[in-house]
Amino acid sequence: MRKWRRLRDRSIRQKLFLTYSLLMIVPLVVISDYFYVYAMSVFETRIEKSFQETNLQMVSTADSFVSNMIKSSERPFYDEKLIEILSKDYSKEAYETFTKSMDYRYISDNVFKELMNFNPDIDSILIYPKNSPLIYRRGYDTTFNYKYSPVHEPWFQCIVNNAERPVLIGMHEEKQMYAKPRPVLSVGRMLVDTENFEKLGVLLINFRMEKLEKLFSGLDDKKDVSQFIVDDNDTVVFSSNPSMVGFKHRQALAEMESNPKKYYVVQHESSISGWKFYSVVHRDKLLAEIIQIRNTAVLLLLLLIGLGFVTAYLISRSISNPIQRLSRLMGKVEKGNFEVVATQDRMDEVGQLAGSFNRMTGEIKELIEQIRQGEKKKRSAELKALQNQINPHFIYNTLSVIKWMSQAQMAHNITEAIDDMIKVLSFSTRNTQEFIFIEEEISFIRSYLELLQLRYYNVFEFDIEADPEVLTCSTLKFMVQPFVENAIFHGFVGDSAEYTLKLRVEKAGNDIQFTITDNGVGIEDERLQELLAQEKSNGQTMNSIGVGNVSRRLKLHYGERYGVRVHSQVGKGTEVSILIPAIEHHPHSDQEGREGYA
């Protein structure tokens, strides 16, 4: 989760760079790795199959050679005269020496010569008679070792013990026919009298090792492949590396067994000779070309990855730079500089954002200018209002002087009128707050009505009643005066001298209700709608606040459920109900008067 938050909090450029890098590089690496593994698998499979075929070809060639060796040993086995000669007891012959000489010549010139002509790969042939010290022999080397006897050799005992079956003898030293021991391959067979199955002697046919090497001479061209043949004695009888011939196969495979992963080893065993055929190749040598291709591909992959990083960087920068420029411009706007302009040189979303930014800063400048002009006008209006306060104060001071003069002359009615006028003017000039005590509003209405009685020669009477518990509550200044004034100016007309105006202020649950009732001429519906929409009063009134203005002020300050309700009947009178919330008044805070209403 923390890692995700760290990634989320990174810059847009870093996120875009990382995203593009992953989208370009990861598939490239995965695809390259897949194709490399696939190519290696196919290549290794084909190489292994090729070695299998080569090894089987070696087995087939060697088996053909061994089959010819074994077949060569069959001709003497079925030669009746040879069997007869080997069965003779020369001590019973009249001419023993002559007979031996003739028999030797037959075996050498007829049996051995024909056999060597039949198979030119034969190097030498020997027969060791069982009942005679004479050894029949023929070969390409006339040297003969008379001191050597193979009777105790393991291969000789193997031939004797296998009776009539041919015995393939792996590489061993031939010590009988040569002055120096020579490594040969041999086929041995026990010659037996077919009538009584008596063992007559051992036939040994030798083949030079060079014959086997000639069979596989073409393998020398495969320098990267080591191929060798191991006989039934675990001796290497052939190797593409001639220095390995004569070693035990474990010595030949020692390095391969210590590092099996470095080599391919293909092995087959001949069902005819029992020999084992090996093809061994070093992986590095085998895969040298593909490794070179792999290294080239890796370099190309690195170049593509580098190109991918560069491309991802350029793309992410091309997207993030305009956003960063907009961010810097927003910082300047935040500090109050609205003169900045974003460059709009592209048609994509960033360009549209730059256009929106320019429009936003333009609108903000216009709004600020409008606010500045409004504040300027407001200060001008406040200044004029302060200047206009000079006249009410001047009138207030002048009326005070007149009041003292009337008292001095004992004109009590003039004194009372002037006193009411002073109260009204004092209320208008002294209290500049929008919210006042209900008691103050009632006192002002009382003084105002007394002045109107004086003005209209007492054509109406008024009665004011207020619950004591509401006197300390808050109300809007000049809230009742426009309705009282409207009742007298427009309701009390004609010759009737019994006009009455009543004002009731009482608690109505959690609210306060003002009820203004008169028995005047009433108001027609059209005229009533005009009055309720009236923002300002006419020039003959005490102030310029209209009935409609009071209704809107009430809803603005207290909410939609509060306001004015007017009921009027022509010829019977008018009743005005004003509903406000019951809120305790705190003279030093207009705002507190607004708390608690919906």
Coordinates of C-alpha atoms in Angstrom, one line a residue:
M1 CA 0.0 0.0 0.0
R2 CA 2.8 2.4 0.8
K3 CA 4.5 1.6 -2.4
W4 CA 1.3 2.4 -4.3
R5 CA 1.0 5.7 -2.4
R6 CA 4.6 6.5 -3.3
L7 CA 3.9 5.8 -6.9
R8 CA 0.7 7.8 -6.8
D9 CA 2.5 10.8 -5.3
R10 CA 5.1 10.9 -8.0
S11 CA 5.1 13.6 -10.7
I12 CA 3.2 13.1 -14.0
R13 CA 6.4 13.0 -15.9
Q14 CA 7.7 10.1 -13.7
K15 CA 4.5 8.2 -14.0
L16 CA 4.4 8.6 -17.8
F17 CA 8.0 7.8 -18.1
L18 CA 7.6 4.6 -16.0
T19 CA 4.4 3.6 -17.9
Y20 CA 5.9 4.1 -21.4
S21 CA 9.1 2.4 -20.3
L22 CA 7.2 -0.7 -19.0
L23 CA 4.9 -0.8 -22.1
M24 CA 7.9 -0.7 -24.5
I25 CA 10.7 -2.5 -22.7
V26 CA 8.9 -5.3 -20.8
P27 CA 7.3 -6.8 -24.0
L28 CA 10.5 -6.4 -25.8
V29 CA 12.5 -8.2 -23.2
V30 CA 9.8 -10.9 -22.8
I31 CA 9.5 -11.5 -26.5
S32 CA 13.3 -11.6 -27.0
D33 CA 13.8 -14.0 -24.1
Y34 CA 11.0 -16.2 -25.4
F35 CA 12.4 -16.4 -28.9
Y36 CA 15.9 -17.0 -27.6
V37 CA 14.8 -19.8 -25.4
Y38 CA 12.7 -21.2 -28.2
A39 CA 15.6 -21.0 -30.7
M40 CA 18.0 -22.6 -28.2
S41 CA 15.5 -25.4 -27.6
V42 CA 15.0 -26.1 -31.4
F43 CA 18.7 -25.8 -32.0
E44 CA 19.7 -28.2 -29.2
T45 CA 17.0 -30.7 -30.3
R46 CA 18.3 -30.7 -33.8
I47 CA 21.9 -31.0 -32.7
E48 CA 21.0 -33.9 -30.4
K49 CA 19.1 -35.6 -33.2
S50 CA 22.1 -35.1 -35.5
F51 CA 24.4 -36.7 -32.9
Q52 CA 22.0 -39.6 -32.4
E53 CA 22.0 -40.2 -36.2
T54 CA 25.8 -40.0 -36.3
N55 CA 26.2 -42.3 -33.4
L56 CA 23.8 -44.9 -34.9
Q57 CA 25.7 -44.7 -38.1
M58 CA 28.9 -45.4 -36.2
V59 CA 27.2 -48.4 -34.6
S60 CA 26.0 -49.6 -37.9
T61 CA 29.5 -49.3 -39.5
A62 CA 31.2 -51.0 -36.5
D63 CA 28.6 -53.8 -36.5
S64 CA 29.2 -54.4 -40.2
F65 CA 32.9 -54.6 -39.5
V66 CA 32.5 -56.9 -36.6
S67 CA 30.0 -59.1 -38.5
N68 CA 32.7 -59.6 -41.2
M69 CA 35.2 -60.4 -38.5
I70 CA 32.9 -63.1 -37.1
K71 CA 31.9 -64.4 -40.5
S72 CA 35.6 -64.8 -41.3
S73 CA 35.9 -67.2 -38.4
E74 CA 33.2 -69.5 -39.8
R75 CA 35.1 -70.8 -42.9
P76 CA 37.8 -72.7 -40.9
F77 CA 35.1 -74.0 -38.5
Y78 CA 33.4 -75.8 -41.4
D79 CA 36.6 -76.9 -43.2
E80 CA 36.5 -80.8 -42.9
K81 CA 40.1 -81.2 -44.0
L82 CA 41.3 -78.7 -41.4
I83 CA 39.3 -80.5 -38.7
E84 CA 40.8 -83.8 -39.9
I85 CA 44.4 -82.4 -39.7
L86 CA 43.8 -81.1 -36.2
S87 CA 42.4 -84.5 -35.2
K88 CA 45.6 -86.4 -36.4
D89 CA 48.0 -88.2 -34.1
Y90 CA 51.3 -87.6 -35.9
S91 CA 53.0 -90.2 -33.7
K92 CA 51.1 -92.9 -35.7
E93 CA 52.1 -91.5 -39.1
A94 CA 54.8 -93.3 -41.1
Y95 CA 56.2 -90.1 -42.3
E96 CA 55.5 -87.7 -39.4
T97 CA 57.6 -84.8 -40.5
F98 CA 56.5 -85.0 -44.1
T99 CA 52.9 -85.2 -43.1
K100 CA 53.2 -82.2 -40.7
S101 CA 54.9 -80.2 -43.5
M102 CA 52.1 -81.0 -45.9
D103 CA 49.4 -80.3 -43.4
Y104 CA 51.0 -77.0 -42.4
R105 CA 51.3 -76.0 -46.1
Y106 CA 47.6 -76.7 -46.6
I107 CA 46.5 -74.7 -43.7
S108 CA 48.7 -71.8 -44.5
D109 CA 48.3 -71.8 -48.3
N110 CA 44.8 -72.9 -48.6
V111 CA 42.8 -72.1 -45.4
F112 CA 44.6 -69.0 -44.2
K113 CA 45.3 -67.6 -47.6
E114 CA 41.8 -68.0 -48.8
L115 CA 40.5 -66.5 -45.6
M116 CA 42.8 -63.4 -46.0
N117 CA 41.8 -63.0 -49.6
F118 CA 38.1 -63.3 -48.4
N119 CA 38.6 -60.5 -45.9
P120 CA 41.6 -58.2 -46.7
D121 CA 41.2 -56.5 -43.3
I122 CA 42.7 -59.5 -41.6
D123 CA 46.2 -58.9 -40.4
S124 CA 47.2 -62.4 -39.1
I125 CA 45.6 -65.8 -38.4
L126 CA 46.7 -68.4 -35.8
I127 CA 45.5 -71.8 -34.8
Y128 CA 46.6 -73.3 -31.5
P129 CA 46.1 -77.1 -31.7
K130 CA 45.1 -78.8 -28.5
N131 CA 47.2 -82.0 -29.0
S132 CA 50.2 -80.5 -30.7
P133 CA 52.9 -77.9 -29.8
L134 CA 52.8 -76.7 -33.4
I135 CA 51.2 -73.3 -34.0
Y136 CA 49.7 -72.7 -37.4
R137 CA 50.1 -69.0 -38.5
R138 CA 50.1 -66.7 -41.4
G139 CA 50.5 -62.9 -41.4
Y140 CA 52.1 -59.9 -43.0
D141 CA 55.0 -60.0 -40.6
T142 CA 57.3 -63.1 -40.6
T143 CA 58.6 -62.5 -37.1
F144 CA 57.4 -65.1 -34.6
N145 CA 57.7 -65.2 -30.8
Y146 CA 58.4 -68.8 -29.9
K147 CA 58.6 -68.0 -26.2
Y148 CA 55.1 -66.6 -25.9
S149 CA 52.1 -68.8 -25.1
P150 CA 48.6 -67.3 -24.8
V151 CA 47.2 -70.1 -22.8
H152 CA 46.9 -68.1 -19.6
E153 CA 45.5 -64.9 -21.3
P154 CA 42.0 -64.1 -20.2
W155 CA 40.8 -63.8 -23.8
F156 CA 42.2 -67.3 -24.5
Q157 CA 40.3 -68.8 -21.6
C158 CA 37.2 -67.0 -22.7
I159 CA 37.4 -68.7 -26.2
V160 CA 38.0 -72.1 -24.6
N161 CA 35.0 -71.7 -22.3
N162 CA 32.6 -70.6 -25.0
A163 CA 33.0 -73.8 -27.0
E164 CA 31.6 -73.3 -30.6
R165 CA 30.6 -69.7 -30.3
P166 CA 32.8 -67.0 -31.7
V167 CA 34.3 -64.6 -29.2
L168 CA 35.0 -60.9 -30.1
I169 CA 38.1 -59.8 -28.3
G170 CA 38.5 -56.1 -27.8
M171 CA 41.8 -54.3 -28.0
H172 CA 44.6 -56.3 -26.7
E173 CA 48.3 -56.8 -27.4
E174 CA 49.3 -59.5 -30.0
K175 CA 52.6 -60.9 -28.7
Q176 CA 52.8 -64.1 -30.8
M177 CA 53.2 -62.7 -34.3
Y178 CA 55.3 -59.6 -33.8
A179 CA 58.7 -58.9 -32.4
K180 CA 57.0 -56.1 -30.3
P181 CA 53.5 -56.4 -28.9
R182 CA 51.0 -54.7 -31.2
P183 CA 47.4 -53.7 -30.3
V184 CA 44.9 -55.6 -32.3
L185 CA 41.2 -56.6 -32.4
S186 CA 40.5 -60.3 -32.7
V187 CA 37.9 -62.9 -33.2
G188 CA 38.5 -66.2 -31.5
R189 CA 36.8 -69.6 -31.9
M190 CA 37.1 -73.0 -30.6
L191 CA 37.5 -75.6 -33.5
V192 CA 35.5 -78.7 -32.6
D193 CA 35.2 -82.2 -34.2
T194 CA 31.5 -82.3 -35.3
E195 CA 31.4 -86.1 -34.8
N196 CA 32.5 -86.4 -31.2
F197 CA 32.5 -82.7 -30.3
E198 CA 36.1 -82.9 -29.2
K199 CA 37.9 -79.6 -28.8
L200 CA 40.7 -79.6 -31.4
G201 CA 42.2 -76.1 -31.1
V202 CA 41.7 -72.3 -30.9
L203 CA 41.4 -70.2 -34.0
L204 CA 42.5 -66.6 -33.6
I205 CA 42.0 -64.0 -36.3
N206 CA 43.7 -60.6 -35.7
F207 CA 42.8 -57.2 -37.2
R208 CA 45.0 -54.2 -36.9
M209 CA 43.6 -51.2 -35.0
E210 CA 44.3 -49.1 -38.1
K211 CA 41.5 -50.9 -39.8
L212 CA 39.0 -49.6 -37.3
E213 CA 40.4 -46.1 -37.6
K214 CA 40.0 -46.1 -41.4
L215 CA 36.3 -46.9 -40.9
F216 CA 35.8 -43.6 -39.0
S217 CA 38.4 -41.5 -40.7
G218 CA 35.7 -39.0 -41.7
L219 CA 35.0 -38.2 -38.1
D220 CA 38.4 -36.4 -37.8
D221 CA 36.8 -33.4 -39.5
K222 CA 34.5 -32.8 -36.6
K223 CA 37.0 -31.0 -34.4
D224 CA 34.3 -29.8 -31.9
V225 CA 33.0 -33.3 -31.3
S226 CA 34.8 -36.1 -29.4
Q227 CA 33.7 -39.6 -30.5
F228 CA 35.0 -42.8 -29.2
I229 CA 34.2 -46.5 -29.0
V230 CA 34.6 -48.6 -25.8
D231 CA 34.9 -52.4 -26.0
D232 CA 33.5 -54.9 -23.5
N233 CA 36.5 -54.5 -21.3
D234 CA 35.8 -50.7 -20.9
T235 CA 38.8 -49.9 -23.1
V236 CA 38.7 -47.2 -25.7
V237 CA 39.3 -49.0 -29.0
F238 CA 38.7 -45.9 -31.2
S239 CA 38.7 -42.2 -30.6
S240 CA 38.6 -39.1 -32.8
N241 CA 41.4 -38.1 -30.5
P242 CA 44.0 -40.9 -31.1
S243 CA 45.8 -40.2 -27.8
M244 CA 42.7 -41.6 -25.9
V245 CA 42.9 -45.0 -27.5
G246 CA 43.8 -47.6 -24.9
F247 CA 42.5 -45.6 -21.9
K248 CA 39.6 -46.8 -19.8
H249 CA 36.3 -45.1 -20.7
R250 CA 36.1 -43.5 -17.2
Q251 CA 39.3 -41.6 -18.0
A252 CA 37.8 -40.5 -21.3
L253 CA 34.6 -39.3 -19.5
A254 CA 36.2 -38.0 -16.4
E255 CA 35.9 -34.3 -17.4
M256 CA 32.4 -34.8 -18.7
E257 CA 31.2 -36.5 -15.5
S258 CA 32.6 -33.7 -13.4
N259 CA 30.9 -31.0 -15.4
P260 CA 27.8 -32.7 -17.0
K261 CA 26.1 -29.4 -17.8
K262 CA 28.9 -28.3 -20.0
Y263 CA 28.6 -31.3 -22.4
Y264 CA 26.2 -33.1 -24.6
V265 CA 26.8 -36.9 -24.3
V266 CA 25.1 -39.3 -26.7
Q267 CA 25.5 -43.0 -26.0
H268 CA 24.5 -46.2 -27.9
E269 CA 25.4 -49.9 -27.3
S270 CA 25.8 -52.4 -30.0
S271 CA 23.7 -55.6 -29.7
I272 CA 26.3 -57.5 -31.8
S273 CA 29.6 -56.5 -30.3
G274 CA 28.5 -55.2 -26.9
W275 CA 30.7 -52.1 -27.6
K276 CA 29.5 -48.7 -26.4
F277 CA 29.6 -45.7 -28.8
Y278 CA 29.9 -42.1 -27.4
S279 CA 29.6 -38.7 -29.1
V280 CA 30.6 -35.9 -26.8
V281 CA 30.5 -32.2 -27.6
H282 CA 31.2 -29.1 -25.4
R283 CA 28.2 -26.9 -25.2
D284 CA 30.2 -23.7 -25.6
K285 CA 31.8 -25.0 -28.8
L286 CA 28.5 -26.3 -30.1
L287 CA 26.7 -23.1 -29.3
A288 CA 29.5 -20.8 -30.3
E289 CA 27.7 -19.4 -33.3
I290 CA 24.3 -19.1 -31.5
I291 CA 26.1 -17.5 -28.5
Q292 CA 27.6 -15.0 -30.9
I293 CA 24.1 -14.4 -32.3
R294 CA 22.8 -14.1 -28.7
N295 CA 25.4 -11.6 -27.8
T296 CA 24.6 -9.6 -30.9
A297 CA 20.9 -9.8 -30.1
V298 CA 21.6 -8.7 -26.5
L299 CA 23.5 -5.6 -27.8
L300 CA 20.6 -4.9 -30.1
L301 CA 18.2 -5.4 -27.3
L302 CA 20.2 -3.0 -25.1
L303 CA 20.2 -0.4 -27.9
L304 CA 16.4 -0.9 -28.3
I305 CA 15.9 -0.5 -24.5
G306 CA 18.0 2.6 -24.6
L307 CA 16.0 3.9 -27.5
G308 CA 12.8 3.0 -25.6
F309 CA 14.0 5.0 -22.5
V310 CA 14.8 8.0 -24.7
T311 CA 11.4 7.7 -26.5
A312 CA 9.6 7.3 -23.2
Y313 CA 11.4 10.3 -21.8
L314 CA 10.7 12.5 -24.8
I315 CA 7.0 11.5 -24.9
S316 CA 6.6 12.0 -21.1
R317 CA 8.4 15.4 -21.3
S318 CA 6.2 16.5 -24.3
I319 CA 3.1 15.8 -22.2
S320 CA 4.3 17.0 -18.8
N321 CA 6.2 20.2 -19.8
P322 CA 3.0 22.1 -20.8
I323 CA 1.3 20.9 -17.6
Q324 CA 4.3 22.0 -15.5
R325 CA 4.2 25.4 -17.2
L326 CA 0.5 25.7 -16.4
S327 CA 1.3 24.7 -12.8
R328 CA 4.0 27.4 -12.5
L329 CA 1.5 30.0 -14.0
M330 CA -1.1 28.8 -11.5
G331 CA 1.5 29.5 -8.8
K332 CA 1.9 33.0 -10.0
V333 CA -1.9 33.5 -10.2
E334 CA -2.1 32.2 -6.6
K335 CA 0.3 34.9 -5.6
G336 CA -1.9 37.5 -7.2
N337 CA -0.4 38.0 -10.6
F338 CA -3.3 37.7 -13.1
E339 CA -1.4 39.1 -16.1
V340 CA 0.1 35.7 -16.9
V341 CA -0.9 34.1 -20.2
A342 CA -0.5 30.4 -21.1
T343 CA 0.9 29.6 -24.5
Q344 CA -1.8 27.9 -26.6
D345 CA 0.2 26.3 -29.4
R346 CA -1.5 22.9 -29.5
M347 CA -5.0 21.5 -30.1
D348 CA -5.0 18.6 -27.7
E349 CA -6.4 18.5 -24.1
V350 CA -3.4 20.4 -22.8
G351 CA -4.0 23.1 -25.3
Q352 CA -7.7 23.2 -24.3
L353 CA -6.6 23.4 -20.7
A354 CA -4.3 26.4 -21.5
G355 CA -7.3 28.1 -23.3
S356 CA -9.5 27.5 -20.2
F357 CA -6.7 28.8 -18.0
N358 CA -6.4 32.0 -20.0
R359 CA -10.2 32.5 -20.0
M360 CA -10.3 31.9 -16.2
T361 CA -7.6 34.5 -15.5
G362 CA -9.4 36.9 -17.7
E363 CA -12.7 36.4 -15.9
I364 CA -10.9 36.7 -12.6
K365 CA -9.4 40.0 -13.6
E366 CA -12.8 41.2 -14.7
L367 CA -14.4 40.1 -11.4
I368 CA -11.7 41.7 -9.4
E369 CA -12.1 44.9 -11.3
Q370 CA -15.9 44.7 -10.7
I371 CA -15.4 44.2 -7.0
R372 CA -12.9 47.0 -6.9
Q373 CA -15.4 49.3 -8.6
G374 CA -18.2 48.2 -6.3
E375 CA -16.1 48.8 -3.2
K376 CA -15.2 52.2 -4.6
K377 CA -18.9 53.0 -5.0
K378 CA -19.7 51.6 -1.6
R379 CA -17.1 53.8 0.1
S380 CA -18.5 56.8 -1.9
A381 CA -22.0 56.0 -0.7
E382 CA -20.9 55.6 2.9
L383 CA -19.1 59.0 2.6
K384 CA -22.3 60.6 1.3
A385 CA -24.3 58.9 4.0
L386 CA -22.0 60.4 6.6
Q387 CA -22.3 63.8 4.9
N388 CA -26.1 63.5 4.9
Q389 CA -26.1 62.9 8.6
I390 CA -25.2 66.6 9.0
N391 CA -28.7 67.8 8.2
P392 CA -30.6 65.5 10.7
H393 CA -28.1 66.5 13.5
F394 CA -28.6 70.2 12.6
I395 CA -32.4 69.8 12.7
Y396 CA -32.1 67.8 16.0
N397 CA -30.0 70.6 17.6
T398 CA -32.4 73.3 16.3
L399 CA -35.5 71.5 17.6
S400 CA -33.8 71.3 21.0
V401 CA -33.5 75.1 21.1
I402 CA -37.1 75.5 20.0
K403 CA -38.2 73.1 22.7
W404 CA -36.4 75.2 25.4
M405 CA -38.1 78.3 24.1
S406 CA -41.6 76.7 24.1
Q407 CA -41.1 75.5 27.7
A408 CA -40.0 79.1 28.7
Q409 CA -43.3 80.4 27.1
M410 CA -45.4 77.6 28.8
A411 CA -46.5 76.2 25.3
H412 CA -46.9 72.6 26.5
N413 CA -48.4 71.1 23.3
I414 CA -45.6 72.5 21.2
T415 CA -43.1 71.1 23.7
E416 CA -44.6 67.6 23.4
A417 CA -44.6 67.7 19.6
I418 CA -41.1 68.8 19.5
D419 CA -40.1 66.2 22.0
D420 CA -41.6 63.4 19.8
M421 CA -39.9 64.9 16.8
I422 CA -36.6 64.8 18.6
K423 CA -37.1 61.2 19.6
V424 CA -37.8 60.2 16.0
L425 CA -34.8 62.0 14.7
S426 CA -32.6 60.7 17.5
F427 CA -33.7 57.1 16.7
S428 CA -32.9 57.7 13.0
T429 CA -29.5 59.2 13.5
R430 CA -28.3 57.6 16.7
N431 CA -28.8 53.9 16.0
T432 CA -26.9 52.8 12.9
Q433 CA -27.3 49.0 13.5
E434 CA -29.6 47.0 11.4
F435 CA -31.0 45.0 14.3
I436 CA -32.5 46.7 17.4
F437 CA -34.6 45.9 20.5
I438 CA -38.3 45.4 19.9
E439 CA -38.8 47.9 22.7
E440 CA -36.8 50.5 20.7
E441 CA -38.9 49.9 17.6
I442 CA -42.2 50.2 19.6
S443 CA -41.0 53.5 21.3
F444 CA -40.1 54.9 17.9
I445 CA -43.5 53.9 16.4
R446 CA -45.3 55.5 19.4
S447 CA -43.4 58.8 18.9
Y448 CA -44.0 58.6 15.2
L449 CA -47.8 58.1 15.6
E450 CA -48.0 61.0 18.0
L451 CA -46.4 63.3 15.4
L452 CA -48.8 62.0 12.7
Q453 CA -51.8 62.7 15.1
L454 CA -50.5 66.3 15.4
R455 CA -50.1 66.6 11.6
Y456 CA -53.6 65.2 10.8
Y457 CA -55.4 67.0 13.7
N458 CA -56.1 63.9 15.6
V459 CA -58.3 62.2 12.9
F460 CA -57.3 58.8 14.2
E461 CA -56.5 57.0 17.5
F462 CA -53.9 54.3 18.0
D463 CA -53.3 51.6 20.6
I464 CA -50.1 49.7 21.1
E465 CA -49.9 46.5 23.1
A466 CA -46.7 44.3 23.6
D467 CA -45.9 41.3 25.7
P468 CA -43.2 42.3 28.2
E469 CA -41.2 39.1 27.4
V470 CA -40.7 40.1 23.8
L471 CA -39.4 43.6 24.4
T472 CA -35.7 42.5 24.7
C473 CA -35.9 40.4 21.6
S474 CA -34.3 41.4 18.3
T475 CA -36.0 42.9 15.3
L476 CA -35.1 44.7 12.1
K477 CA -35.0 48.5 12.3
F478 CA -37.8 50.3 10.5
M479 CA -39.7 47.0 10.1
V480 CA -43.1 48.2 11.3
Q481 CA -43.0 51.9 10.3
P482 CA -43.7 51.5 6.5
F483 CA -46.9 49.5 7.3
V484 CA -48.1 52.1 9.9
E485 CA -47.3 54.9 7.5
N486 CA -49.1 53.2 4.7
A487 CA -52.2 52.6 6.9
I488 CA -52.5 56.3 7.8
F489 CA -51.5 57.8 4.4
H490 CA -53.7 55.5 2.3
G491 CA -56.3 54.0 4.7
F492 CA -57.4 57.0 6.7
V493 CA -59.0 59.1 4.1
G494 CA -62.5 60.6 3.9
D495 CA -64.7 62.3 6.5
S496 CA -64.9 59.6 9.1
A497 CA -63.5 60.7 12.5
E498 CA -63.4 57.2 14.1
Y499 CA -60.2 55.8 12.5
T500 CA -58.3 53.5 14.8
L501 CA -54.8 51.9 14.4
K502 CA -53.9 48.9 16.6
L503 CA -50.4 47.3 17.0
R504 CA -50.1 44.0 18.8
V505 CA -46.7 42.3 19.5
E506 CA -47.0 38.8 21.0
K507 CA -45.2 35.5 21.3
A508 CA -46.3 32.8 18.9
G509 CA -44.5 29.6 19.9
N510 CA -40.8 30.1 19.1
D511 CA -41.7 33.1 17.0
I512 CA -42.9 36.7 17.5
Q513 CA -45.9 38.1 15.6
F514 CA -46.5 41.8 14.9
T515 CA -50.2 42.5 14.0
I516 CA -51.1 46.0 12.5
T517 CA -54.9 46.5 12.2
D518 CA -56.8 49.5 10.9
N519 CA -60.4 50.2 10.1
G520 CA -59.6 52.4 7.1
V521 CA -60.9 52.2 3.6
G522 CA -59.0 49.0 2.7
I523 CA -56.9 48.3 -0.3
E524 CA -57.8 46.9 -3.7
D525 CA -55.9 43.8 -4.8
E526 CA -54.1 45.5 -7.6
R527 CA -52.9 48.3 -5.3
L528 CA -52.0 45.8 -2.7
Q529 CA -49.7 43.9 -5.2
E530 CA -48.1 47.2 -6.1
L531 CA -47.4 48.0 -2.5
L532 CA -45.9 44.6 -1.8
A533 CA -43.6 45.0 -4.8
Q534 CA -42.6 48.6 -3.9
E535 CA -38.9 48.9 -3.1
K536 CA -39.0 52.6 -2.1
S537 CA -41.7 54.8 -0.6
N538 CA -42.8 58.1 -2.1
G539 CA -41.2 61.4 -1.3
Q540 CA -43.8 62.4 1.3
T541 CA -43.0 59.7 3.8
M542 CA -40.7 59.7 6.7
N543 CA -38.0 57.5 5.1
S544 CA -37.5 55.8 1.7
I545 CA -38.1 52.2 2.8
G546 CA -40.9 50.5 0.9
V547 CA -43.3 47.7 2.0
G548 CA -41.8 45.3 -0.6
N549 CA -38.3 46.0 0.7
V550 CA -39.3 45.1 4.3
S551 CA -40.8 41.8 3.0
R552 CA -37.6 40.9 1.1
R553 CA -35.4 41.9 4.1
L554 CA -37.3 39.6 6.4
K555 CA -36.9 36.5 4.1
L556 CA -33.2 37.4 3.5
H557 CA -32.4 37.6 7.2
Y558 CA -34.7 35.0 8.7
G559 CA -35.6 32.5 5.9
E560 CA -38.5 31.8 3.6
R561 CA -41.0 30.8 6.4
Y562 CA -40.9 34.3 7.8
G563 CA -42.2 37.5 6.3
V564 CA -45.4 39.6 5.8
R565 CA -48.9 38.5 5.2
V566 CA -51.6 41.2 4.3
H567 CA -55.3 40.8 4.4
S568 CA -57.5 43.7 3.3
Q569 CA -61.2 44.3 2.4
V570 CA -62.3 47.5 0.7
G571 CA -64.4 49.6 3.1
K572 CA -63.6 47.5 6.1
G573 CA -59.9 47.9 6.7
T574 CA -56.6 46.1 6.5
E575 CA -54.7 43.6 8.7
V576 CA -50.9 43.1 8.4
S577 CA -49.1 40.2 10.1
I578 CA -45.3 40.2 10.4
L579 CA -43.7 37.0 11.7
I580 CA -40.1 36.9 12.9
P581 CA -38.1 34.4 15.1
A582 CA -37.8 35.1 18.8
I583 CA -34.1 35.9 19.2
E584 CA -32.5 37.7 22.1
H585 CA -30.8 40.9 21.0
H586 CA -27.2 41.7 21.5
P587 CA -26.6 45.4 20.6
H588 CA -22.9 44.9 19.6
S589 CA -23.4 42.2 17.0
D590 CA -25.8 42.3 14.1
Q591 CA -24.8 38.8 13.2
E592 CA -26.0 37.3 16.5
G593 CA -29.5 38.5 15.6
R594 CA -29.5 36.1 12.7
E595 CA -28.6 32.9 14.6
G596 CA -31.3 30.3 15.2
Y597 CA -33.5 30.8 12.2
A598 CA -34.0 28.4 9.3

